[in-house]
PDB file of C-alpha atoms in Angstrom:
ATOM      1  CA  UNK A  18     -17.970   5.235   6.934  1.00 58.00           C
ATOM      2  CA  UNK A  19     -14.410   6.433   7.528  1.00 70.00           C
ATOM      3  CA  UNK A  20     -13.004  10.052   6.838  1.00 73.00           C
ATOM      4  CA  UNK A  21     -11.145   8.823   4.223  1.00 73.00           C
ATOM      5  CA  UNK A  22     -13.919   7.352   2.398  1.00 74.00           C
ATOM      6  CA  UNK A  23     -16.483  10.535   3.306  1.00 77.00           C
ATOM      7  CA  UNK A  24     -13.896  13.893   2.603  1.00 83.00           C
ATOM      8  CA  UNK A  25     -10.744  12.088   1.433  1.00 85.00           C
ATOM      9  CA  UNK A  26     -11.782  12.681  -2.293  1.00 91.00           C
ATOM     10  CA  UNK A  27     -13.076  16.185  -1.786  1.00 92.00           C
ATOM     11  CA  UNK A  28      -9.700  17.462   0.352  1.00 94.00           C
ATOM     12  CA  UNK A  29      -7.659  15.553  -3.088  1.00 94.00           C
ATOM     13  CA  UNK A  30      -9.808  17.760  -5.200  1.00 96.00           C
ATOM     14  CA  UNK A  31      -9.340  21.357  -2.890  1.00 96.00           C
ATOM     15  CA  UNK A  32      -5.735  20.598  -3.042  1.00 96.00           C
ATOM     16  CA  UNK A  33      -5.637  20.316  -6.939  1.00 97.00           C
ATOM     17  CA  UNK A  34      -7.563  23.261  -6.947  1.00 97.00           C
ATOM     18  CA  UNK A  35      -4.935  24.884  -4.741  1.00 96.00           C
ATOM     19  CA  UNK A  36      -2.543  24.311  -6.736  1.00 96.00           C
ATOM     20  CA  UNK A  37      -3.999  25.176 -10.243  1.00 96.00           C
ATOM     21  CA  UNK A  38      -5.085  28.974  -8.605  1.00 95.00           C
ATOM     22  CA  UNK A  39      -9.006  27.619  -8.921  1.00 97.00           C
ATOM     23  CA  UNK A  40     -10.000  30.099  -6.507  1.00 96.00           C
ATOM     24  CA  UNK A  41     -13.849  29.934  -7.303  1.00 96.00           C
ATOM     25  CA  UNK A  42     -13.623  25.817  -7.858  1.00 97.00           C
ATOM     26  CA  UNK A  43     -11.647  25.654  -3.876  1.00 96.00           C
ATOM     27  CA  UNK A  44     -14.098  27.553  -2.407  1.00 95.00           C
ATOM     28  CA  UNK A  45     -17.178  25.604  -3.734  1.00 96.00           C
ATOM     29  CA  UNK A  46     -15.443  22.838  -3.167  1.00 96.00           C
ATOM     30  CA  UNK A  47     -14.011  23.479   0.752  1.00 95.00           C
ATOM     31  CA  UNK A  48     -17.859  24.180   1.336  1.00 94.00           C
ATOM     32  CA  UNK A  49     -18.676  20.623   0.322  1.00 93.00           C
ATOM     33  CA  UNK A  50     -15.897  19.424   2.537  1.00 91.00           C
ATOM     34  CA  UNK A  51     -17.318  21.605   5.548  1.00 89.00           C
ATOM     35  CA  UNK A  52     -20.616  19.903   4.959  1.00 90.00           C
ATOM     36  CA  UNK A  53     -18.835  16.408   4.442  1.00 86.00           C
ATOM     37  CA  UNK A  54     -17.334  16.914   7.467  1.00 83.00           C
ATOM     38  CA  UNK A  55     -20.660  17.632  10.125  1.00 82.00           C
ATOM     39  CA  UNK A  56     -20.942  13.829   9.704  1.00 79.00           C
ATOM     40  CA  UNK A  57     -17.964  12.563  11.351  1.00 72.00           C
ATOM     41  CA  UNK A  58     -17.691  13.033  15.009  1.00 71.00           C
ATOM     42  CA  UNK A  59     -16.034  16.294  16.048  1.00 66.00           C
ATOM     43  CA  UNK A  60     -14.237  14.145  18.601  1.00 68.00           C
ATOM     44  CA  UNK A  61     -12.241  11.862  16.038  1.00 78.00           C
ATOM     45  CA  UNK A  62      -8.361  13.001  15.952  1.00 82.00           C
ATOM     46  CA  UNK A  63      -8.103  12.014  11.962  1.00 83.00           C
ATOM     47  CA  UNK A  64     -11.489  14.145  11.289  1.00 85.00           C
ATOM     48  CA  UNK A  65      -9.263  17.449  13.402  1.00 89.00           C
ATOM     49  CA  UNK A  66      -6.447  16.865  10.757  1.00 88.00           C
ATOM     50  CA  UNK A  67      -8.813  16.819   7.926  1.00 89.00           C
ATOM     51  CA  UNK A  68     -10.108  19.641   8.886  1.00 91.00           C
ATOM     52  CA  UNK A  69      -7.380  21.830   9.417  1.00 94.00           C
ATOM     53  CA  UNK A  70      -5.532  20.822   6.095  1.00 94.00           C
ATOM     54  CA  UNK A  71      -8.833  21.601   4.573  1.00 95.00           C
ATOM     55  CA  UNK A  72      -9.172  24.891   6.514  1.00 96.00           C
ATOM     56  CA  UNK A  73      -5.623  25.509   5.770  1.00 97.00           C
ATOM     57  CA  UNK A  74      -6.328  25.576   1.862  1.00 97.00           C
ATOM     58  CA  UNK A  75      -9.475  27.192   2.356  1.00 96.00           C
ATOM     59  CA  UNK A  76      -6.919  30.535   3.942  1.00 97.00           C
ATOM     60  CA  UNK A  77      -4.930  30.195   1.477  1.00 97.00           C
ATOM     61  CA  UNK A  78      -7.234  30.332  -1.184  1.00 97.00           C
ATOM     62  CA  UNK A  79      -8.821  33.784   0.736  1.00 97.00           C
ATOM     63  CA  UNK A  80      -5.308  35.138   0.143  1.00 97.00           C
ATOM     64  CA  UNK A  81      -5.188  34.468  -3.647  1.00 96.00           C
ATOM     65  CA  UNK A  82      -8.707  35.857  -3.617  1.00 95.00           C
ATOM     66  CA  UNK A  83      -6.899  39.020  -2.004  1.00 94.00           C
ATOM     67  CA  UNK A  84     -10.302  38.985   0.539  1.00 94.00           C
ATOM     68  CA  UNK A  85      -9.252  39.976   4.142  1.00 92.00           C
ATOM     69  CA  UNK A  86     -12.746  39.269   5.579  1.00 93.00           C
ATOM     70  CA  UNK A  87     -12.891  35.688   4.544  1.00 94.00           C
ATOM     71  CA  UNK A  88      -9.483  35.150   5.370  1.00 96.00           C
ATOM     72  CA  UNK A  89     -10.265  36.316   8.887  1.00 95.00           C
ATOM     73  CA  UNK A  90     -13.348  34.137   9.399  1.00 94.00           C
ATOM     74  CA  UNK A  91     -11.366  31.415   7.677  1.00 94.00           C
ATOM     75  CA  UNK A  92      -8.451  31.450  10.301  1.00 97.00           C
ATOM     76  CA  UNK A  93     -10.790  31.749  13.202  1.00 96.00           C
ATOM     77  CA  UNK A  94     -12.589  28.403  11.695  1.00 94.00           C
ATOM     78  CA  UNK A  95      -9.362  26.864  11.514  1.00 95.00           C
ATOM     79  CA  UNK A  96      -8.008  27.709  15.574  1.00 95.00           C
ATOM     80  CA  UNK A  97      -9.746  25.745  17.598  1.00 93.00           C
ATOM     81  CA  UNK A  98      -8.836  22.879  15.119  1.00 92.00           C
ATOM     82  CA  UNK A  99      -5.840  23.748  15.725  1.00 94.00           C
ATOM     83  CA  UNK A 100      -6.011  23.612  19.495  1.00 92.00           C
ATOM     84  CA  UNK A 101      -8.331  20.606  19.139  1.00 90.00           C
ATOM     85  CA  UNK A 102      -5.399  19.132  17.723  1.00 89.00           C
ATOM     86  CA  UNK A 103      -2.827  19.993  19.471  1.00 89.00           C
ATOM     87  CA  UNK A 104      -4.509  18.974  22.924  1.00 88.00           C
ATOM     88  CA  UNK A 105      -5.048  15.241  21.425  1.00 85.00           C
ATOM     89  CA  UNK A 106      -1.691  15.073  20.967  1.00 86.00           C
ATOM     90  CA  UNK A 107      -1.662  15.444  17.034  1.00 86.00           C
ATOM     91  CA  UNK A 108       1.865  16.200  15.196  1.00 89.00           C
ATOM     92  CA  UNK A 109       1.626  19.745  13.716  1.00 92.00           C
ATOM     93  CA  UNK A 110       0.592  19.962  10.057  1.00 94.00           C
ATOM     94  CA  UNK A 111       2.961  21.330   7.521  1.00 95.00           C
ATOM     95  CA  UNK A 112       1.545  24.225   6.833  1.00 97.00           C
ATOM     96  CA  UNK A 113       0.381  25.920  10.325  1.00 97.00           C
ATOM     97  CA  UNK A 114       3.542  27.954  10.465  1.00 97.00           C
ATOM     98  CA  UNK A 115       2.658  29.046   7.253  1.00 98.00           C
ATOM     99  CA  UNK A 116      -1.090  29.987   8.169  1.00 98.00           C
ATOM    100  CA  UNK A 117       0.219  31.923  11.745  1.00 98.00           C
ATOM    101  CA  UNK A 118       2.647  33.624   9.773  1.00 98.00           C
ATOM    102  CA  UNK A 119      -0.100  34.966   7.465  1.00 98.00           C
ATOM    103  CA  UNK A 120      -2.164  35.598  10.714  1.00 98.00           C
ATOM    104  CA  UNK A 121       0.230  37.545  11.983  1.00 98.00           C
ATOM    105  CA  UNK A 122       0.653  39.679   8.628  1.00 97.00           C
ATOM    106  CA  UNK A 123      -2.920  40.349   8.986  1.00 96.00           C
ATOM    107  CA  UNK A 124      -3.055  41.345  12.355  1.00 96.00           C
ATOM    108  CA  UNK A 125       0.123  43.348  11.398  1.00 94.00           C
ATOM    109  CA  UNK A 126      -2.217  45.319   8.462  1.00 91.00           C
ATOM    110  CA  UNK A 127      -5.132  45.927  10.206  1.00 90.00           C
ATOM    111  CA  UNK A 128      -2.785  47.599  13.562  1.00 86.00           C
ATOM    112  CA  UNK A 129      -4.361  45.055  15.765  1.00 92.00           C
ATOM    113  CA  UNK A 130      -0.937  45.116  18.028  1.00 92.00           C
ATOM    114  CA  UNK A 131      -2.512  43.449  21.432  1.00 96.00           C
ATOM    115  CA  UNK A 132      -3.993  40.944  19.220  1.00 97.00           C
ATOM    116  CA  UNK A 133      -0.147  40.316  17.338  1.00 97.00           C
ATOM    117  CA  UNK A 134       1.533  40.006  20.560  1.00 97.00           C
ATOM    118  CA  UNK A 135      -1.123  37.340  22.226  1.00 97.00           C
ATOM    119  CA  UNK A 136      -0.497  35.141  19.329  1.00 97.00           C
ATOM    120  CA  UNK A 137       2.962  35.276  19.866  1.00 97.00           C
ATOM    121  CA  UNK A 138       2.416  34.120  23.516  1.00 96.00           C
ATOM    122  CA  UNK A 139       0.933  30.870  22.164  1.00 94.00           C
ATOM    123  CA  UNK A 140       3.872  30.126  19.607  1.00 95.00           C
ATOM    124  CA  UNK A 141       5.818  27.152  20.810  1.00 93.00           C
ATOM    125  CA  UNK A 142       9.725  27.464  20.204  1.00 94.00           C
ATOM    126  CA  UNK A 143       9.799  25.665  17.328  1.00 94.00           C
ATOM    127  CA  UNK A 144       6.950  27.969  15.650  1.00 96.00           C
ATOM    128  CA  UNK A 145       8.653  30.932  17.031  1.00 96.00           C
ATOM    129  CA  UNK A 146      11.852  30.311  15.050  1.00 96.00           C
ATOM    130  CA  UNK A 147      10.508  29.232  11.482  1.00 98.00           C
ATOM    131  CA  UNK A 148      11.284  31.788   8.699  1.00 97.00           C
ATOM    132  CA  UNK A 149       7.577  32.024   7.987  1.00 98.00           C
ATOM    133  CA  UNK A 150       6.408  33.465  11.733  1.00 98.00           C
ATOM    134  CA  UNK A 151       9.973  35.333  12.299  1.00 98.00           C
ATOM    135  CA  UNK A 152       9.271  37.243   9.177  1.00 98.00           C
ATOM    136  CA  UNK A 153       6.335  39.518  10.638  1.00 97.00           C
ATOM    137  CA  UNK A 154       7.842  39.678  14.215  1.00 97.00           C
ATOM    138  CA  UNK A 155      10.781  41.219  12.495  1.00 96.00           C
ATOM    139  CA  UNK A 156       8.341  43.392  10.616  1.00 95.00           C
ATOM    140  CA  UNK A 157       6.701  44.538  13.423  1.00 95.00           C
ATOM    141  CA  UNK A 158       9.635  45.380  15.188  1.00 95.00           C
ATOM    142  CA  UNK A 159      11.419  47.589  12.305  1.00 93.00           C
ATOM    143  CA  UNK A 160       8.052  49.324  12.532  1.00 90.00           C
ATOM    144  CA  UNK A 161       8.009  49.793  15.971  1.00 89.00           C
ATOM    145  CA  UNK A 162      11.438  51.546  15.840  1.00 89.00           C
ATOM    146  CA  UNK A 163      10.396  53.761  12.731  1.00 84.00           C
ATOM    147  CA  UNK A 164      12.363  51.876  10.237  1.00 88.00           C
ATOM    148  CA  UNK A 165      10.084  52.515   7.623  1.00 83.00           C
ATOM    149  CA  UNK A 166      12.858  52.003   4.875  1.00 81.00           C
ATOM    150  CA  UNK A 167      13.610  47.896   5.626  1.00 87.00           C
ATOM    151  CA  UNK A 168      10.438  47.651   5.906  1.00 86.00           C
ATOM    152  CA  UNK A 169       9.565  49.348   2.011  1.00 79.00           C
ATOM    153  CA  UNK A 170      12.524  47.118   0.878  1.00 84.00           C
ATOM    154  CA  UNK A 171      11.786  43.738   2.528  1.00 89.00           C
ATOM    155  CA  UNK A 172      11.441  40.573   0.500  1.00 93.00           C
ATOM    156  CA  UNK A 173       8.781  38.159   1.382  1.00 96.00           C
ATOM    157  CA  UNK A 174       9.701  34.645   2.624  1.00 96.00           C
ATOM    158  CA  UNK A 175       6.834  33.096   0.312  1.00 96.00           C
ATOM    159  CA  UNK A 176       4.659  34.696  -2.332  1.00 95.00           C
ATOM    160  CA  UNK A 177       1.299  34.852  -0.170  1.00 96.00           C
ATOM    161  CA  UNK A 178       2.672  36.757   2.154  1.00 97.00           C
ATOM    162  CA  UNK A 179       3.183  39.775  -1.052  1.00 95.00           C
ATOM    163  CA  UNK A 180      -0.585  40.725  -0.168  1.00 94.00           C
ATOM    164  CA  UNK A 181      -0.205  41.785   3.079  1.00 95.00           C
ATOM    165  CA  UNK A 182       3.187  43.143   2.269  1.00 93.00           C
ATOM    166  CA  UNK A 183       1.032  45.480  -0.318  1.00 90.00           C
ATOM    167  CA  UNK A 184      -0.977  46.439   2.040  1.00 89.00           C
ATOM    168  CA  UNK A 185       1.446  47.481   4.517  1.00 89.00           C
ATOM    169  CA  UNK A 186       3.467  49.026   2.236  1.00 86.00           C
ATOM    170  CA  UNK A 187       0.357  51.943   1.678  1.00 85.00           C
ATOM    171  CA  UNK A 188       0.271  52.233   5.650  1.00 82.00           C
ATOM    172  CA  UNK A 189       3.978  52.503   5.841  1.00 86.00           C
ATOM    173  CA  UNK A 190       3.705  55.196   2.687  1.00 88.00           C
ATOM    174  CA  UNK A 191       0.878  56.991   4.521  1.00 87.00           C
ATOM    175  CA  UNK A 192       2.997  57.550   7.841  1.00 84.00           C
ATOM    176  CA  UNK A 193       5.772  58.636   5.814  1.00 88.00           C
ATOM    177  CA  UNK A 194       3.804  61.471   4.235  1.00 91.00           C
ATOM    178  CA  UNK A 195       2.381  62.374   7.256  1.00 89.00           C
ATOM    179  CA  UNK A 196       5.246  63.050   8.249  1.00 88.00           C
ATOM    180  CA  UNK A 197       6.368  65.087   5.975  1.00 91.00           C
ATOM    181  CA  UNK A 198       3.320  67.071   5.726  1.00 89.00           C
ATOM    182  CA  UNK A 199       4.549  68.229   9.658  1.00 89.00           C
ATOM    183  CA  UNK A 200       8.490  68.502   9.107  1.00 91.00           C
ATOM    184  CA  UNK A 201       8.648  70.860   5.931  1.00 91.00           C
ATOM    185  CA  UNK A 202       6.803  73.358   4.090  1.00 90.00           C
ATOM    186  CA  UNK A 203       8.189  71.816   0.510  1.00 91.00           C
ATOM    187  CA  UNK A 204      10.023  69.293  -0.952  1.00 92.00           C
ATOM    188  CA  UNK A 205      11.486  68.453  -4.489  1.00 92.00           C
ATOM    189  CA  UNK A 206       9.447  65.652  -6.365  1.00 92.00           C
ATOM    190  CA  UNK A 207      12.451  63.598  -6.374  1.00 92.00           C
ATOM    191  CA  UNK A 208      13.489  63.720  -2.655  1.00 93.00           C
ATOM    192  CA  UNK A 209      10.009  62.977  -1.688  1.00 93.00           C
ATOM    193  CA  UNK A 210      10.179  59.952  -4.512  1.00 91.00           C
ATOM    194  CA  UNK A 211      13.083  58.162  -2.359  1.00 89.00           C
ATOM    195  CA  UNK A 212      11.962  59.049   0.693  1.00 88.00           C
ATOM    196  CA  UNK A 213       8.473  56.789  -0.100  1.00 89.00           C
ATOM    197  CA  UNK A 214      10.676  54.354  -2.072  1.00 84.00           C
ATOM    198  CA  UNK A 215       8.709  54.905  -5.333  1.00 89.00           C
ATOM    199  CA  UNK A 216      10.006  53.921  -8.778  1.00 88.00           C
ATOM    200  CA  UNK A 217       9.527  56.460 -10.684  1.00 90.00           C
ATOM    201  CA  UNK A 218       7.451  60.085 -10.328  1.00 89.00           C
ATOM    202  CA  UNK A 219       4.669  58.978 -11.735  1.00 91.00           C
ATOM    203  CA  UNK A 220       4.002  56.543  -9.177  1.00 92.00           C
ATOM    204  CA  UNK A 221       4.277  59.580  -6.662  1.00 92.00           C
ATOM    205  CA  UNK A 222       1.875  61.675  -8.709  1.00 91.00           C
ATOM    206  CA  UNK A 223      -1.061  58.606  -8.700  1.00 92.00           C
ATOM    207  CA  UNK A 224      -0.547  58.510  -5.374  1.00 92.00           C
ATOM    208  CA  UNK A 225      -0.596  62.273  -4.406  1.00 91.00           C
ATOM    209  CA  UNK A 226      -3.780  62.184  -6.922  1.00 90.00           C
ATOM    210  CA  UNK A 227      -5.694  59.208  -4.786  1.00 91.00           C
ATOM    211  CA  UNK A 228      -4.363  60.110  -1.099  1.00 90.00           C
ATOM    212  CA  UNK A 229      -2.957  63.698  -0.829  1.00 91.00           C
ATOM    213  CA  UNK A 230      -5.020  65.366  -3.471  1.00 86.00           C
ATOM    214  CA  UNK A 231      -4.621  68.939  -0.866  1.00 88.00           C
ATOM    215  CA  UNK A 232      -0.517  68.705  -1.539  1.00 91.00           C
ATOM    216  CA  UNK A 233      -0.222  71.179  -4.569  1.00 89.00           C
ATOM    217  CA  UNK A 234       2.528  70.594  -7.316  1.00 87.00           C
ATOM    218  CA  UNK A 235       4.914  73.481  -8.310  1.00 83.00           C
ATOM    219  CA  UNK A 236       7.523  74.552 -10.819  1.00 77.00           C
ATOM    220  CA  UNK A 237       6.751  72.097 -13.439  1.00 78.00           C
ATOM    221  CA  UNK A 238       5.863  69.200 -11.683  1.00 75.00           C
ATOM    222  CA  UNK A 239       9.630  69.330  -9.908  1.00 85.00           C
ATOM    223  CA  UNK A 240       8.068  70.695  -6.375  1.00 89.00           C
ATOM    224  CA  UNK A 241       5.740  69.406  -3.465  1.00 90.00           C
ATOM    225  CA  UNK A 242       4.148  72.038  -1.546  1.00 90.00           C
ATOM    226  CA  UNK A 243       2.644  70.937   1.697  1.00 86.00           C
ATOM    227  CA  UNK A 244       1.269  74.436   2.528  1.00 70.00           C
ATOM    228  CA  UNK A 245      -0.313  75.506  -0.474  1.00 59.00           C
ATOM    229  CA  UNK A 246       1.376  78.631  -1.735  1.00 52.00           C
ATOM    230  CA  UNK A 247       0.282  81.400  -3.664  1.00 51.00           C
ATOM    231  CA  UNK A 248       0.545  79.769  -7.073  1.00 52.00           C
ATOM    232  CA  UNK A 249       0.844  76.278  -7.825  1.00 50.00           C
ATOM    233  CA  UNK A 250      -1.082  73.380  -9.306  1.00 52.00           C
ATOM    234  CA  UNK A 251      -3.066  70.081  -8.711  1.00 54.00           C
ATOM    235  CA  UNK A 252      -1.866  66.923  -9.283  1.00 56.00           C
ATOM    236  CA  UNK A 253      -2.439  65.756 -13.064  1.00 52.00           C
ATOM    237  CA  UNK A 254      -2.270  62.067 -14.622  1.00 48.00           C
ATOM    238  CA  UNK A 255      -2.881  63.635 -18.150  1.00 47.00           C
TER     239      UNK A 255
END
């Protein structure tokens, strides 16, 4: 039976699924594929493609899911498809820059830097200039240099990357207020609002409340004390 005829329906149906959001219905379906697929010879070129657009979804759907676990054991399913592929001879798909650009957001998050940069030894040319991989290289580089403002203001090249982006964002926020925990005693609410590239204070008080709850807050709310002074006040939400 071909590979058409065995996972051809079931990669139809993860790709509807996809594209609805069905993040429970992809997964239990990609598992059905994965099974589908033990029957076709790992050796056939068309079973490799299957399998890596499959795969593909199945990272994709880990990112909706906002699950960095799965989406790690997903994209280490999906790379030696990938050089599977690429060593018969296979075309790229369409969306591998898209899945090593997430890859490389991920690595990115978790500070795995001598991971980052090996990956970007294996890029060909063409990867290595598509909008979706150049995006977290130039990330990585504004953090590198301490440009920790481009980096709270950058706008993502496709919505799935907005997780990791999230999640970089509270690193990038942490090593800001680290920093200013070491280079002055105080601060007013507001200064210390732009320099984190909050919204509003409120957003600043949640987040002194969940990650800084030893800063103290003085003179009506309007004053951060890194050294707690004599008088002064907690944080409050109320």
């Amino acid at each position: 039976m071909s590979i058409q005829a065995i996972a051809g329906p079931l990669l139809s149906q993860l790709t509807a699924q996809y594209e609805e959001g069905d993040v429970v219905g992809g997964q239990e379906t990609l598992s059905k594929l994965k099974i589908a697929l033990l029957e076709v010879p790992s050796s056939s070129a068309e079973a490799t493609v299957v399998a890596c657009q499959a795969l593909e979804l199945g990272v994709l759907l880990t990112v909706m899911d906002g699950d960095l676990d799965a989406f790690g054991r997903n994209v280490a399913q999906l790379k030696p498809y990938y050089d599977a592929a690429a060593a018969a001879g296979s075309a790229p798909t369409p969306r591998k820059c898209h899945i090593v650009g997430l890859n490389l957001m991920h690595l990115l998050v978790e500070n795995r830097l001598s991971e980052f940069h090996a990956e970007l030894e294996l890029l060909t040319e063409t990867e290595a200039t598509n909008p979706l991989v150049t995006f977290p290289i130039e990330l990585e580089r504004q953090l590198m240099v301490g440009l920790y403002d481009q980096v709270l203001t950058t706008r993502v090249p496709d919505a799935s990357f907005q997780f990791f982006v999230d999640n970089l964002l509270q690193t990038v926020r942490d090593s800001i207020a680290d920093c200013m925990e070491v280079s002055y005693k105080e601060m007013s609410l507001p200064s210390a609002m732009t320099m984190m590239k909050f919204t509003n204070p409120q957003e600043l008080l949640d987040y002194i409340q969940e990650y800084r709850d030893d800063w103290i807050v003085t003179n009506n709310n309007e004053t951060l004390c890194f050294q707690p002074p004599a008088t002064g006040s907690r944080v409050s939400t109320d």
